[in-house]
Every structure is written in C-alpha cells, then in structure tokens.
XYZ file of C-alpha atoms in Angstrom:
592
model
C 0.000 0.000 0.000
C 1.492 3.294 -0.964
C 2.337 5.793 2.087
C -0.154 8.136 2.819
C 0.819 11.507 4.218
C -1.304 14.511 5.615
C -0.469 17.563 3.680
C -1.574 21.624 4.033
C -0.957 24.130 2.099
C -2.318 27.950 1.503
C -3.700 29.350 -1.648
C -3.686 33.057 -2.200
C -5.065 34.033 -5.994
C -3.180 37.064 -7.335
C -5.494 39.168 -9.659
C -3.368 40.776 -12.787
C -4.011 41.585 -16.556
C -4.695 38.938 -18.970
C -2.557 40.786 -21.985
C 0.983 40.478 -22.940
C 3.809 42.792 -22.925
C 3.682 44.775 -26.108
C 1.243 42.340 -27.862
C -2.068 42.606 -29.568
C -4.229 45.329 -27.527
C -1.237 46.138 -24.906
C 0.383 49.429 -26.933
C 2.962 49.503 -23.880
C 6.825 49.823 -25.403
C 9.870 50.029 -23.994
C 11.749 53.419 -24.725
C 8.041 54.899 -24.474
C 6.612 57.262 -22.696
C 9.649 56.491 -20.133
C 9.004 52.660 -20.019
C 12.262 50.905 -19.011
C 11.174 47.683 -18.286
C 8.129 45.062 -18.974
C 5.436 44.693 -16.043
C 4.920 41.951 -14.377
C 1.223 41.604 -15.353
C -0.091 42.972 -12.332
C -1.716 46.713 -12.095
C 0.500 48.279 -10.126
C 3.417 47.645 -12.598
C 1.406 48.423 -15.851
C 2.729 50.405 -18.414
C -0.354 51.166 -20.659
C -3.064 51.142 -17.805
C -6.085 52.441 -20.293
C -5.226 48.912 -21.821
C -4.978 46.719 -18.632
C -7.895 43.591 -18.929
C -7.928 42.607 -15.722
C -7.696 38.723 -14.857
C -9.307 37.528 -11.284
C -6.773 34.986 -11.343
C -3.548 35.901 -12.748
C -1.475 33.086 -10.479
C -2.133 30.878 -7.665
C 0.178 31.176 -4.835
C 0.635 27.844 -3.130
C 2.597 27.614 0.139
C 3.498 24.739 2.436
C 5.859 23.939 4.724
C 9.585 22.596 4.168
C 9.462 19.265 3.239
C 11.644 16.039 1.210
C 8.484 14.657 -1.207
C 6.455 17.418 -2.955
C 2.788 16.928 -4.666
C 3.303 16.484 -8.297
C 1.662 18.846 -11.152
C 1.679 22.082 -9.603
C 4.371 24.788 -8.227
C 4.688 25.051 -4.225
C 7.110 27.339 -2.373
C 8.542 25.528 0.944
C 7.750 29.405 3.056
C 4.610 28.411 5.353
C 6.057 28.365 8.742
C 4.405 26.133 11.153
C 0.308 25.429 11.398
C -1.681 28.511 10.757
C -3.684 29.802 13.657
C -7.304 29.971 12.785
C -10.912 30.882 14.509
C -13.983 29.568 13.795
C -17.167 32.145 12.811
C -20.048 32.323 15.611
C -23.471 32.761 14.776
C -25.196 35.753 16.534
C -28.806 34.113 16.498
C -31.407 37.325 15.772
C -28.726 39.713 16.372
C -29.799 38.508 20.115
C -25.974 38.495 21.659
C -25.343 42.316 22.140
C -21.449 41.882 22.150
C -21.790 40.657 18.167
C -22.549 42.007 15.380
C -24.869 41.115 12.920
C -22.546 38.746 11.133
C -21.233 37.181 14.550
C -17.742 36.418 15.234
C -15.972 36.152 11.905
C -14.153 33.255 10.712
C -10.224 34.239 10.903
C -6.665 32.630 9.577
C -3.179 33.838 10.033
C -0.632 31.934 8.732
C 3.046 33.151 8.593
C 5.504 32.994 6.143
C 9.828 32.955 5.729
C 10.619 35.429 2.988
C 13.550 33.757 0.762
C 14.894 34.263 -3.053
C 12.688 32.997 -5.293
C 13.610 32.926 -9.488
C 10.281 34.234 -10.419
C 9.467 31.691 -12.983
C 6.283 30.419 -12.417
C 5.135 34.118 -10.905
C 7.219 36.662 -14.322
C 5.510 35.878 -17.509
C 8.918 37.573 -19.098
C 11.339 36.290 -16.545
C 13.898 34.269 -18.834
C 14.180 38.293 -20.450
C 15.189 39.586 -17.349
C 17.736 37.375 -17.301
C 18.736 37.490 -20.828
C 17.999 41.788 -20.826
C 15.653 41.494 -23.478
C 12.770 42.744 -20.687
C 15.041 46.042 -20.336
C 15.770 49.056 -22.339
C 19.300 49.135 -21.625
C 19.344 45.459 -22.398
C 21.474 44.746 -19.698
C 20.309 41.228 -17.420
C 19.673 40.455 -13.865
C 19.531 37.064 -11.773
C 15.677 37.463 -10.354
C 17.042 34.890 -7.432
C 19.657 37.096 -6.850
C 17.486 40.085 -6.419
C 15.108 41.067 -3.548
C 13.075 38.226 -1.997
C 9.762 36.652 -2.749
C 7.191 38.372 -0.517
C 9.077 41.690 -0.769
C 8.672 41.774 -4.544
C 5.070 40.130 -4.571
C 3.687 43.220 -1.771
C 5.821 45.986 -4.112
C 4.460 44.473 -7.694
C 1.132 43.023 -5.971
C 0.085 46.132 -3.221
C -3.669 45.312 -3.582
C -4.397 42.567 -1.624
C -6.779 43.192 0.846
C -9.943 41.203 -0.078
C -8.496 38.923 -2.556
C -8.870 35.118 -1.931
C -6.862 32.970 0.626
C -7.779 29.344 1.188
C -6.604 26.794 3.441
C -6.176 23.233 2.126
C -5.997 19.940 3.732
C -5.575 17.005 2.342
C -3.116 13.605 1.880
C -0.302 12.768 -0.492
C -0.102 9.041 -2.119
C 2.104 8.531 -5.054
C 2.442 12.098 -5.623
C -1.136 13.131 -5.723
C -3.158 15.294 -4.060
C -6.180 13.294 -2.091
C -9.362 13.262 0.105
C -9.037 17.943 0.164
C -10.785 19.960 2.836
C -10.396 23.805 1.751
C -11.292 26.534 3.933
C -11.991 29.766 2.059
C -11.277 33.749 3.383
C -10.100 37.073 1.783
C -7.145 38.503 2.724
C -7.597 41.875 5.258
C -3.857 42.193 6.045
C -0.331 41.340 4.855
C 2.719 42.352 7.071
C 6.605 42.135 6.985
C 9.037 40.917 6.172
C 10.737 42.547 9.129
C 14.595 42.196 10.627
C 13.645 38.177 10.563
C 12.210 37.791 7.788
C 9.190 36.901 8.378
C 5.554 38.011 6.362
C 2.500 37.395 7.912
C -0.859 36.782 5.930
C -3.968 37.409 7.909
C -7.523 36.766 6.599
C -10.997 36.459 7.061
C -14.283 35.210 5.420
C -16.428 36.904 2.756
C -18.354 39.014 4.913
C -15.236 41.125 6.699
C -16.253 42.765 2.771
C -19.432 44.284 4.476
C -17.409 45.773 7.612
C -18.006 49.239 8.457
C -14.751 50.326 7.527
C -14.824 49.047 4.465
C -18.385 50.397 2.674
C -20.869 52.785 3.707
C -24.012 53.204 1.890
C -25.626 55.283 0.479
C -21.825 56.378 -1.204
C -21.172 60.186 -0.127
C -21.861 62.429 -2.436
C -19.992 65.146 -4.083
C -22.599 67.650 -5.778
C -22.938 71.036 -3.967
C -25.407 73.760 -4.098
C -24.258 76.254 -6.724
C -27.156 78.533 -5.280
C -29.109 79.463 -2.057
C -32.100 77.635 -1.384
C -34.349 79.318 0.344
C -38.185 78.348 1.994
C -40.824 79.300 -0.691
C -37.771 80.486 -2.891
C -37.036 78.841 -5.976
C -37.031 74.855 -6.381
C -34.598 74.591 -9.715
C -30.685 75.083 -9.055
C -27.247 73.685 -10.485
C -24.961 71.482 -9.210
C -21.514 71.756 -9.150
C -18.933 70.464 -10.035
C -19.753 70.557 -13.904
C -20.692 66.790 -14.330
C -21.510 65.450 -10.603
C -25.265 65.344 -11.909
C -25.037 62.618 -13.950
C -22.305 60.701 -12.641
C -23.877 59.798 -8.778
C -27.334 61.177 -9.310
C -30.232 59.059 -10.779
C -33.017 61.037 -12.708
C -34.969 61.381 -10.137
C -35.199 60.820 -6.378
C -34.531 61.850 -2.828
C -31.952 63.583 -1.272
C -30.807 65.201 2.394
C -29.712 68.765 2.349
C -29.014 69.677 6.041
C -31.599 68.207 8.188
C -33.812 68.306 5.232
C -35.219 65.658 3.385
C -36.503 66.269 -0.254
C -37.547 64.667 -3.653
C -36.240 65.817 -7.033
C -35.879 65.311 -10.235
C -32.722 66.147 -12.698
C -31.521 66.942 -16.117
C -27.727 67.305 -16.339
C -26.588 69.338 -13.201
C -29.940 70.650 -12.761
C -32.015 69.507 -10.272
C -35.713 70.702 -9.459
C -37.177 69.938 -6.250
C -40.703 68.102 -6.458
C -41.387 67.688 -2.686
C -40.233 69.725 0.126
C -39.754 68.362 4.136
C -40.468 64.881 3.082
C -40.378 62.097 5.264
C -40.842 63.527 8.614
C -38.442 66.480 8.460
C -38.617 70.494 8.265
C -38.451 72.352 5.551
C -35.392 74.969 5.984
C -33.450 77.620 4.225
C -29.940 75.906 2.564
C -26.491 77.624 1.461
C -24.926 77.856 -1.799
C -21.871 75.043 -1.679
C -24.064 72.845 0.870
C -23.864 68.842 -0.054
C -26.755 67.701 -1.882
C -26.575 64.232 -0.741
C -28.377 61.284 -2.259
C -30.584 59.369 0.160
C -30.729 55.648 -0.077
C -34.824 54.576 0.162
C -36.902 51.375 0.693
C -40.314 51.748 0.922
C -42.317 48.769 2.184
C -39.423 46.184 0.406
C -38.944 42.450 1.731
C -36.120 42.092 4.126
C -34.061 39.551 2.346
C -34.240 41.862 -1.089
C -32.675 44.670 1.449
C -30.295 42.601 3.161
C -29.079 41.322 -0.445
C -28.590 44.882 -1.884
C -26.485 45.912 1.523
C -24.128 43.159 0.893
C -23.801 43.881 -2.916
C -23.166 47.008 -2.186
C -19.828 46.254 -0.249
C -18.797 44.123 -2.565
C -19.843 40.761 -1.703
C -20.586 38.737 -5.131
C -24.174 37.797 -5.577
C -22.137 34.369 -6.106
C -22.065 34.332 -2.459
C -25.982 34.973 -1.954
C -28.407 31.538 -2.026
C -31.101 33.993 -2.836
C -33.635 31.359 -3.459
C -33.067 29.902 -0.617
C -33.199 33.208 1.166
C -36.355 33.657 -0.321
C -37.886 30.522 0.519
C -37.246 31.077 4.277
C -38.150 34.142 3.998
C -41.385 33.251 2.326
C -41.939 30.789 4.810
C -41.372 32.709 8.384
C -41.329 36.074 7.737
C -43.675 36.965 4.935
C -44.597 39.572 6.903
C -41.476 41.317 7.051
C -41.209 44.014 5.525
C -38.826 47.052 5.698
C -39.532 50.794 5.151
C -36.515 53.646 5.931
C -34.497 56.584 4.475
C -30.872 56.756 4.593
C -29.548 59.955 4.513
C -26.296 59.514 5.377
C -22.871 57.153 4.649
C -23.355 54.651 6.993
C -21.854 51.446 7.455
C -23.156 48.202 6.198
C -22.690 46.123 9.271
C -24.285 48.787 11.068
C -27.436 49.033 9.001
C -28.140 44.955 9.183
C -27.441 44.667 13.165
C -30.343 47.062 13.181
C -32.245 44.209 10.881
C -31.228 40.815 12.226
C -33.580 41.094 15.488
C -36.387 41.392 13.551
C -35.802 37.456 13.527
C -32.425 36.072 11.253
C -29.448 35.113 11.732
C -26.798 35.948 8.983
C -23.425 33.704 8.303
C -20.968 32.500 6.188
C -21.129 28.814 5.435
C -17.568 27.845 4.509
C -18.049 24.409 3.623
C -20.782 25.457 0.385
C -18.870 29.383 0.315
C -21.904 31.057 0.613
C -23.926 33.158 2.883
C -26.785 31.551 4.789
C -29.785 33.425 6.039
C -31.900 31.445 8.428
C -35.055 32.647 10.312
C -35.326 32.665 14.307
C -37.874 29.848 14.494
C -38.269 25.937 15.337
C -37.355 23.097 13.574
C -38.998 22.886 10.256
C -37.324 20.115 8.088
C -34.201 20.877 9.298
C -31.706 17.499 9.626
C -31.104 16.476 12.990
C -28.043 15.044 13.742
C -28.167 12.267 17.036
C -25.120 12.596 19.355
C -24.743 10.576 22.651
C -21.550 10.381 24.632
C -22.205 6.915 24.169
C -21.418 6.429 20.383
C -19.846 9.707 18.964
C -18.697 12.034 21.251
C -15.311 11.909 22.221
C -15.378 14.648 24.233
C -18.265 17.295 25.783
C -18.155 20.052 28.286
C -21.476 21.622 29.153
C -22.120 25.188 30.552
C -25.165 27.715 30.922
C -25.304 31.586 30.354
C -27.636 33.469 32.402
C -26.548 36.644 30.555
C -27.842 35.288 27.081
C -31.431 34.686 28.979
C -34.137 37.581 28.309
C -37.148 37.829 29.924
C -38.332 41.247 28.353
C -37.545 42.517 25.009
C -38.347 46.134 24.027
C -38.529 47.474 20.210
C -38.572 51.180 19.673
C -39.521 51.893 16.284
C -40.416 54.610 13.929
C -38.151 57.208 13.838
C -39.161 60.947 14.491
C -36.757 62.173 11.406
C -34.654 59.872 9.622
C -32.120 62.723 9.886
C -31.983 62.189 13.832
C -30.046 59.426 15.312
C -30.998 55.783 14.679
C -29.857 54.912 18.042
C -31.093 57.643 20.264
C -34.560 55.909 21.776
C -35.858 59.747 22.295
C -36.061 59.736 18.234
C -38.385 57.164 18.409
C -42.408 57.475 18.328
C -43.117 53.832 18.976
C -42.176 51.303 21.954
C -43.029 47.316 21.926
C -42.944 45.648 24.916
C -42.545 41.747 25.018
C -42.144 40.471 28.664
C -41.910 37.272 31.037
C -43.333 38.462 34.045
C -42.872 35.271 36.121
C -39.351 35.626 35.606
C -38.693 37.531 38.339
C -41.183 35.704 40.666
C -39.428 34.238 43.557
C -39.727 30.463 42.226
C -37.834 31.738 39.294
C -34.781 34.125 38.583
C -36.467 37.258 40.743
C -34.806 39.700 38.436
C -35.576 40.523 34.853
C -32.921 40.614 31.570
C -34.035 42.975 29.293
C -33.211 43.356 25.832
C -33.494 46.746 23.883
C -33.804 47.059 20.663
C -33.867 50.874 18.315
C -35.208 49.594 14.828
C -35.056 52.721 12.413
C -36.299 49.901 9.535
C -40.165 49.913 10.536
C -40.946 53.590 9.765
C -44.385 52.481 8.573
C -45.265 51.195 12.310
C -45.106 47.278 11.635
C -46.329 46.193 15.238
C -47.435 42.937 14.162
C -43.825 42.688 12.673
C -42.607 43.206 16.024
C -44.801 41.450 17.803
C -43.627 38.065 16.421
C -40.087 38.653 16.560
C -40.287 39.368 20.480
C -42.387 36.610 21.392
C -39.824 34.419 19.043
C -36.794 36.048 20.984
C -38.449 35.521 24.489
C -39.392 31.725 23.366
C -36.210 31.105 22.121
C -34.074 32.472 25.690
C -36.482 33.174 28.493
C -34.444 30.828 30.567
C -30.323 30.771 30.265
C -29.268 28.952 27.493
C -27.202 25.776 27.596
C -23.777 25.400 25.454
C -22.223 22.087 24.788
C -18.600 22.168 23.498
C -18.518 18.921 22.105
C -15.634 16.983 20.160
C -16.429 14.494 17.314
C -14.632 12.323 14.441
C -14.168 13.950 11.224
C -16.964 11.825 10.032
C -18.984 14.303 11.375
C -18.099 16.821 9.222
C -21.123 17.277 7.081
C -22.753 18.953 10.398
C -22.591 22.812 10.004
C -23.196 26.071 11.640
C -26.836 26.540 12.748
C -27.344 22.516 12.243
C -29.876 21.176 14.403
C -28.432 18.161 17.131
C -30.626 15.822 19.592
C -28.347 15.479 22.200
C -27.764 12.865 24.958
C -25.154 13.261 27.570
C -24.834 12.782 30.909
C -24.990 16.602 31.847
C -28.408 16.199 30.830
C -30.600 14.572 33.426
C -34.423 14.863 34.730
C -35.066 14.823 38.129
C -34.906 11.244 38.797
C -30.869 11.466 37.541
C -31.976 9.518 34.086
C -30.381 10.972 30.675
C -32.958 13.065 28.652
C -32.753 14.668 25.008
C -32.384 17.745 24.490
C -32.465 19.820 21.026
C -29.647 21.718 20.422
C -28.135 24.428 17.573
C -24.713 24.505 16.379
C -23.646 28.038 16.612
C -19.605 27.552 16.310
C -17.992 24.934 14.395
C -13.712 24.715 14.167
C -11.556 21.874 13.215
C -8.634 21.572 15.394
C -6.657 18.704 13.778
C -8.148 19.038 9.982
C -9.645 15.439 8.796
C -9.486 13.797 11.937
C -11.635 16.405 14.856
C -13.989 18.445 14.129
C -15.450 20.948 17.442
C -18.760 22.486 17.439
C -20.717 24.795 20.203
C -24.291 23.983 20.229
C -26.881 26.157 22.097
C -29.840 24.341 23.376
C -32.891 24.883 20.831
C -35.483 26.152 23.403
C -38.560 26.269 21.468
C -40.696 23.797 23.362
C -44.113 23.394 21.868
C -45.713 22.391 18.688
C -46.075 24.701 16.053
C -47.002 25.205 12.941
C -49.199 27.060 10.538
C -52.567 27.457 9.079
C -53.690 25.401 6.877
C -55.129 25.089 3.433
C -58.957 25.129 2.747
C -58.886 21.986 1.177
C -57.209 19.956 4.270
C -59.358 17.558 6.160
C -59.591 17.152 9.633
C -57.208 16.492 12.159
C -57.895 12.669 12.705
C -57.971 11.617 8.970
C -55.453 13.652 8.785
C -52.063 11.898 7.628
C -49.020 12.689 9.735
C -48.002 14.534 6.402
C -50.544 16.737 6.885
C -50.852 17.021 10.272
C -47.028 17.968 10.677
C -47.225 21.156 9.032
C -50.702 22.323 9.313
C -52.344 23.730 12.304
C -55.607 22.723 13.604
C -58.208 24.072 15.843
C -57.762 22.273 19.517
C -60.969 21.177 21.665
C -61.497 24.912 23.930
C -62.012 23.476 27.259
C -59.495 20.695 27.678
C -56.931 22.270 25.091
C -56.000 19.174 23.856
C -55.900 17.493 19.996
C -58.534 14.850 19.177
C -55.993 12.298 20.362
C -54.805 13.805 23.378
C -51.690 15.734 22.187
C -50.512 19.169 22.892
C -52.260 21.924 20.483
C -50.728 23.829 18.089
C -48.995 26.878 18.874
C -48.885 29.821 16.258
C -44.992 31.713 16.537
C-alpha cells in the first residue's frame, strides 16, 4: 500500500491583466513614454493602464511547509512556517448576543511565512528576459534569485491585496497526488513584513469582513454642492456643481438630504428641481450655496431579504455568495410579513445598518463548507436534519455550561423614527415602543430579576407592530431561561454537520429529576476543526422552542384525525377549547 501523508498548504489568488507585454491590444513599449522595463502583469506595474484587462486569477500562490516529497503537477514554495492559527465564525442568532454584530464572530486565519529568493518563474511571464535583458531598455540582465526576496517583490508588484482570496487546504499525499481535500476559504484583510527576521505574515478572514463598516458605507457620499441658495418658498430649480456630478452619482430622479432636510427631485444634467419639500418627517429649511446635496438611499415597504441582499452587494460581496432562493424561501416561509420601510440619509456602514435588521428574527453567516452566505429565520425546527449525538457512540469529548446573561425575559422594540435625519440609536427619536415580557421571571420560584433586551429599529418607519410582535415573542421563546452550550468533540466523520445545524443530544450533563439521561435539542452556533480530517469541534446552544407549532392550513385539508401525519405535521388545527387538547390527546398547536 502506498504511504499516505497529511499535507496543508495555503492558496492566495493574485489578480493581474490577462494581456501580454507589447502584444495585440497592450500598446505599452519600452523606450516609451519612459518605459524601461516590462510589467509583471499585475496593475501596479502596468505600463499602458487604459489597456490593462484585468484577470481575477492571474497566479495561484501555493505555500506549504519545508518538506523532502512534494505533490506532483503544480508549483509550491517551501515558506509556510508552522500550522496557521485559525478561529472559527459564531453565529449571533437574531442579532440577540449584544457583544456581536450582525454577522457574529468572523471566521479568521493567520498563517506566517519565511521570505527567501525565489527565481520568479512560475510568478514573471517575461522572466527568462530579465535574465537574458531582453525585458530592459538598456538590455542589460539580472539574476531574479539574486534580487530582492519573494514576498518583498510580490507586496511591491502586488500592493492590492486586501480582499483577494486565501484558502486553506488539507488534504493527503499518495504517489504524488493530491487526495481526500478539505479547503477553507477567506479574503485577505492584512499582509505584514518581512521585518529584521524575515518573516511576512498573511492574515484573513471570510467573505463578509467585505461588508465591515470600515470598508463600505451606503448610500456612497456624495460630491454635488449647491451652486445657489435655497431658500423656503424660494425657488425649487438650481445647479450642481462640479460641472458633471449630476449625472455621474445622481439618478433622474429621487430623494436627497440637504441639512436636516429631506426632499424629492428630479434632474436633467446638473440641474435639479425639487418636487417635494420636508419629506419624510423632516422640516423644511433655508440651505447655502456650496451645501452637499446628498443622495438618500430609500426602501419603501421592500422584503427584508431583497434589502439585506442589496447591503451586501453594495460592499462588494458577489451575488455568487448569496443563495437567494433559498433566502427567499425562508423568507417566504417565516417572515412573509417582514417588511422594511426607511431613508438613509447619510454614509453609513453596512454592518451597522443589518445589526439594526437581524432582530427582527435572522441570523446571517458565512457557510464555509458550500462558500456562501446563509440566512436562516429565528424559528423551530422545520425540516431541518437532525443530527443524534450521545456520549455513548460519537462524542469523544463534551463540556457543558449555561449563560444566564444570554437569557431575556423582556424585550423592548422602539420603532419609527421621528426624522430619519436624527439618530438611529437615540430611543428619544423614536415614536413607537413594543414591549414583550416574562413576568414570572422575576417571581421568587424563578430568577427574581428581569434581563431585558433593547432594541432601536429605524427599519419599521411604517409602524409594523405585528412585525414586532412576532419577533419578540420568538426572541423571548427562544431564551427566556439561560441557554445551555455544549462544546462537544467528534470524528471527522462528522463533518457534514454545520453552523446553525440542528443536534438531539444525549449526555450525561443532561438529566431529569430522577438522575436519568434526557434529550435535548440543540443548535450549532460555532464549528472549528482543530486537527483538519481527523476532529472536528462544534458549540451547540440548546434549541429552546418547546411546543408544537405550525401554521394554518389550506382550505382543502381535512380534519385532524384523517389527517395523515403529512398533513398534520405542518398544518395547524383548531384544539378542543375546554381541555386544550388534539382529538388524540396531544398538545395543540402553537402559532410563533
């Protein structure tokens, strides 16, 4: 049997330009315009940029670590310096851990690197002209492994990095060949070194460290100014300047914010004539020649996944990324309802504006093993898989805890915003408060204090209390007692179980009264893998939707008894009013 030896490596993909030196479209020449020397294919050494066609991926950077036998087929550099450190992401379920954001805890790698001479062949499409001088005007040649050092030459030719791709890989060699590969994908946020020891270090994170608030803000700011005062009952038409702005970053017609001041407009070229004064909610007030006439960003009544899509488009996330029929399905399915109305009037970041959405009831994450990003309703099982785990056939290892400061017991929603050019987080800009509450909580049988959880929603400007209503009760029936976490340890052959995965769990830190092992439903809201192919670690938090729910059903079902268990699963069906129980004796139906 041939040997079979674990092997990891890291990918980075280098974006460049497709064209050649001097060829077909690329007009570049050396002697020039004060060209020198050929590029090496990357932007940032272009000669002719109004030619560069740029390539996603130009080359594939493979590192491992030093060893005797390499994988055939492919080019490796021996630089990767020990295991890389990573973190696995977190789901924030409903935005309902206030120390998160909307996206959780984000999956991170760092992996570090020795920077050493490299020949640039594989990497310098023109690299044997180097050598010979052919690549230079003065035609004079240069050793490439003589000269500088790999990362130091990839940062200086390559300085665009941040959010390119970055992927672990783990897998085996046999014969030669690669088999049997796990890959872990990221984008790269930082690249540092080499320093006095020569050492780089590559840091990255998953797809959605695009949407982070330093990154993009939405709407983009805008340039045009006021080229004229503007005065109350004055005249509505005026010019922007500079010469242009108009129809480069204004649509035909719209709203915009000047000041405090919220209007509607329309616009030919740089001129703009005001259609509606003071519109949603604000004053209508006297504005300054060469104040911003900024472009508001408006949804009026649209469904929440449609606006959570456009956000992340908007920083940059690929709609590659974005299951958005599956979005819409679960949308469809538990929050039809939903639907988001708001004005912003202001750059503001993207991360920002969906923790403001995710307690209406979603959770938001990045699913490495598929690459894309999920979007799954706060809610109960509802087809979901459910993976059985017992400490007596698959876990090898399981440490339970409970957090009383994830429990709530009252959940307040302030909603509807005074102006939309107030502050979204300032509860004294709000017209509306929704109060969901546990009252026995703090009876003396129970906790005897309350945990409250407060909520300013700027995206239910049309009122929405039903909207609210459900997401509340869904929040309260979902952690109105302290939430139990299971770290639990399993063979890699458990590695089709993912983040927010449902798991029926039986361990002996779960007991009833009498000391006997129970089941318990639990969600996997962490999942690492500390030794890749072998362990895999997840952190489940028990499910705590007790009940039976479902919803109503169609006209044409029958009743509950002839009712198959098809139908009866879920539909919902009236309950006898005095003993509250099914025909048969089970619980009712609960609607959530």
């Amino acid at each position: 049997m041939s040997a079979r030896e674990p092997f990891s490596w890291i990918e980075i993909d280098v974006d460049g330009c497709s064209l050649t030196f001097g060829v077909g479209a690329c007009t570049a020449a050396l002697g020039v315009d004060g060209v020198t020397r050929k590029c090496f294919n990357t932007f940032n050494t272009c000669r002719s940029p109004a030619d560069y066609v740029h390539l996603p991926v130009y080359r594939t950077m493979r590192y491992c670590q030093p060893r005797s036998n390499m994988p055939k087929g492919a080019t490796f550099y021996p630089f990767l310096v020990g295991e890389p450190s990573e973190y696995s992401a977190t789901v924030n379920i409903a935005g309902s851990d206030g120390d998160l954001s909307a996206f959780g805890r984000r999956a991170t790698i760092s992996a570090r690197f020795m920077d050493a001479p490299d020949h640039d062949r594989y990497f310098d499409k023109y690299q044997a002209e180097r050598v010979s001088g052919a690549a230079q005007l003065d035609g004079i040649g240069y050793n490439p492994a003589k000269q500088g050092t790999h990362f130091a030459k990839l940062k200086t030719r390559w300085p665009f990095y941040a959010g390119r791709p970055m992927r672990r890989h783990d897998g085996y060699i046999v014969d030669g060949a690669i088999v049997d590969v796990t890959v872990r994908h990221y984008v790269i946020t930082n690249m540092s070194g080499p320093g006095d020891d020569g050492m780089v270090t590559v840091e990255g994170s998953d797809v959605l460290d695009l949407a982070d608030d330093k990154r993009t803000r939405v709407p983009k700011a805008s340039n045009g100014k006021l080229m004229a005062d503007v005065t109350i009952g004055g005249l509505d038409t005026f010019t922007l300047s500079p010469a242009g702005v108009g129809a480069l970053e204004y649509p035909a017609s719209g709203r915009a914010r000047i000041g405090s001041e919220f209007v509607d407009y329309t616009r030919t070229g740089d001129t703009i004539t005001l259609t509606s004064r003071a519109v949603s909610q604000t004053v209508a007030s006297t504005h300054r020649s060469g104040d911003t006439f900024q472009r508001v960003l408006r949804y009026d009544g649209a469904r929440v996944d449609d606006v959570v899509s456009e956000l992340l488009q908007e920083a940059g996330i690929d709609v590659s990324y974005l299951p958005l029929v599956d979005w819409a399905s679960e949308v469809s399915r538990w929050m039809a309802g939903t639907t988001l109305t708001r004005d912003i009037g202001e750059p503001t970041g993207v991360k920002a504006l969906a923790s403001q959405i995710v307690p209406l009831g979603f959770s938001l994450f990045w699913d490495g093993a598929v690459q894309k990003i999920r979007f799954k309703a706060n809610r109960p099982v509802d087809g979901d898989t459910i993976w059985d785990l017992s400490d007596l056939s698959t876990n090898l290892d399981i440490q339970i805890e409970e957090d009383d400061k994830k429990r709530v017991s009252e959940v307040l929603f302030w909603t509807v915003q005074k102006t939309p050019a107030g502050s979204a987080t300032d509860t004294n800009n709000y017209a509306r408060t929704w109060v969901a509450s546990d009252p026995s909580a703090r009876e003396e049988w129970r906790y005897r204090t309350g945990a409250v959880k407060s909520y300013t929603c700027p995206w239910l400007n049309r009122g929405a209390d039903a909207i609210v209503r459900v997401a509340a009760r869904r929040l309260l029936k979902r952690f109105d007692t302290a939430p139990v976490y299971a770290t639990i340890t399993l063979d890699a052959k458990w590695n089709a179980i993912q983040l927010t995965d449902v798991v029926r769990l039986r361990t002996r830190g779960l007991q009833d009264d009498t000391g006997r092992e129970i089941e318990g439903l639990f969600q996997v809201t962490q999942r690492s893998e500390p030794r890749a192919g072998e362990r895999i670690k997840i952190v489940v938090q028990s499910y705590q939707f007790s009940g039976r729910f479902a919803y109503a059903t169609p006209n044409a079902s029958p009743k509950y008894l002839p009712a198959t268990a098809a139908q009866r699963d879920p539909g919902m069906f009236a309950c006898d009013p005095i003993t509250l129980k099914m025909p048969d004796g089970s619980p009712p139906y609960e609607a959530i």
